[in-house]
Amino acid sequence: MRAVEIIEKKRDKIELSKEEIEFFVRGYTDGIIPDYQAAAWAMAVLLNGMTAEETTCLTLAMANSGEKLDLSSVVDIVVDKHSSGGVGDKTSLVVVPLARACGLPVGKMSGHGLGFSGGTLDKLESIPGFRTNLTRDEFLHQLGTLGMVLSGQSVDLAPADGKLYALRDVTATVQSIPLIASSIMSKKIAAGAQAIVLDVKVGNGAFMNTLDQAKELAELMVSIGDLSDRTVTALLSDMNQPLGQAVGNALEMKEAILTLRGAGPDNFWAHCLGITGHMLMLGKRARTLAAAKAMAQEALDSGLGLDYLKRLITAQGGDVSYVDHPEKMPEAPIKSVIPAPASGFIHAVHARKVGETAVLLGAGRSKKDDPIDLSVGITVMTKVGDHVESGQPIFIVHARDEATLTLATEQLLTAITIDKQPKAPLPLFYGLVATG
Ligand code: URA
């Protein structure tokens, strides 16, 4: 078998066999197939697609490219949660402790942000001392003792995805349904949780721009989960406007703490309640979504969710005083309010443009190893459907200098659309696809 023949087949829209896919994944992981051939192959997949069988074979080959964790030896059922990536998405910081407070073990490996889409690990780094690089044994031990872990991918899980994802990022081959499905599901299968809630984002601030694309991706991931004996619920959620108000690492960490104190933005809390509810149902802690949400609400109201965030931070070496005093987190030297340029109804707060502005301010990376500034970002003061008066604050820019503030202000003004006609609020969820 030769890599070039496999690329030719994909180029000519011929279905690849299991053996060919396994050969390609193994060869690329071991460094025998070079980046330029993998890039050509990824572009052929992006242009010509894959059948469901090919995508399943690709996912399993990538899941088998490294270590696979068996969590059933530690606790009876572990639930994992994964977002396909968005702007202002700090959901994991809330739902992991909250689901644990409801008695559900959660083992989650998170990532850093890339491009306009933020990453949970960067947000957690706003808490000094918090370790995101737990070893395999530490991960398993904490899952067994505390019943909850939120760490980086320190175990060698799905290394084929690690290599391929970095390559796709710089070869314009991220936005492919079979490549996204196999990337996400290979990591989830290797990480070992038996039940998985997928938050599939749809909109201009997501990789899937239309509902049809998001549904296709969700259905594919659920069917791959089925074939691997994992119970999967994929929620289709809005990413046309940022989630919550805060976009930027320390700002998002503060908003997650505020939310666990019961004082977070309504739409973000409703989103967290939906995700936690489905996690509790998959983990068999509740029979109906209404009962699951009531449990989560109770865990919030009693303060147990916040208490579990503190336990998580303590277990992973973080300075827990930052939860009681979030004002200790890094703050940008400049805070500048952008007023509404006109009166009317908000028709759009373009999530992608807001995410790109956060990167411009220094909150995100353009390349994998770029340093980030934890303090900078944007507070988004309005939602689609709100009425604003001219001059009313619509954004607060948290900047490190005047030059980035000026650029960010210009860009944010293009992200907002105000019109005299009323506009309905955007839904949080568009539906779900589930096992069975
Ligand atoms: N998240 C992933 O883990 N992989 C993708 O390809 C896209 C989003």
Tab-separated table of C-alpha atoms in Angstrom, residues 13 30 34 53 89 101 117 119 137 197 204 210 229 232 250 257 264 321 333 346 381 391 393 401 418 429 436:
chain	number	residue	atom	x	y	z
A	13	LYS	CA	-14.200	9.960	-4.996
A	30	ASP	CA	4.375	7.206	13.233
A	34	PRO	CA	4.707	13.230	5.842
A	53	GLU	CA	-18.460	3.620	7.212
A	89	ASP	CA	-18.380	29.186	25.945
A	101	ALA	CA	-22.758	18.129	43.115
A	117	SER	CA	-12.925	29.823	19.679
A	119	GLY	CA	-10.562	26.911	25.441
A	137	ASP	CA	-2.509	8.128	37.417
A	197	VAL	CA	-23.035	14.882	26.018
A	204	ASN	CA	-21.471	32.162	12.533
A	210	THR	CA	-26.142	25.928	9.224
A	229	ASP	CA	-21.033	1.191	22.987
A	232	VAL	CA	-24.400	9.884	23.306
A	250	ALA	CA	-10.238	35.733	33.367
A	257	ILE	CA	-18.033	31.728	39.429
A	264	GLY	CA	-24.789	34.733	36.121
A	321	SER	CA	-9.258	32.140	47.575
A	333	PRO	CA	-5.399	48.276	32.530
A	346	ILE	CA	-30.487	44.358	18.402
A	381	MET	CA	-23.959	43.891	27.306
A	391	GLY	CA	-25.607	55.946	23.890
A	393	PRO	CA	-23.395	50.731	26.782
A	401	ASP	CA	-3.125	49.349	25.313
A	418	ILE	CA	-29.410	47.674	15.298
A	429	PHE	CA	-31.123	25.062	21.570
A	436	GLY	CA	-31.402	4.764	20.254
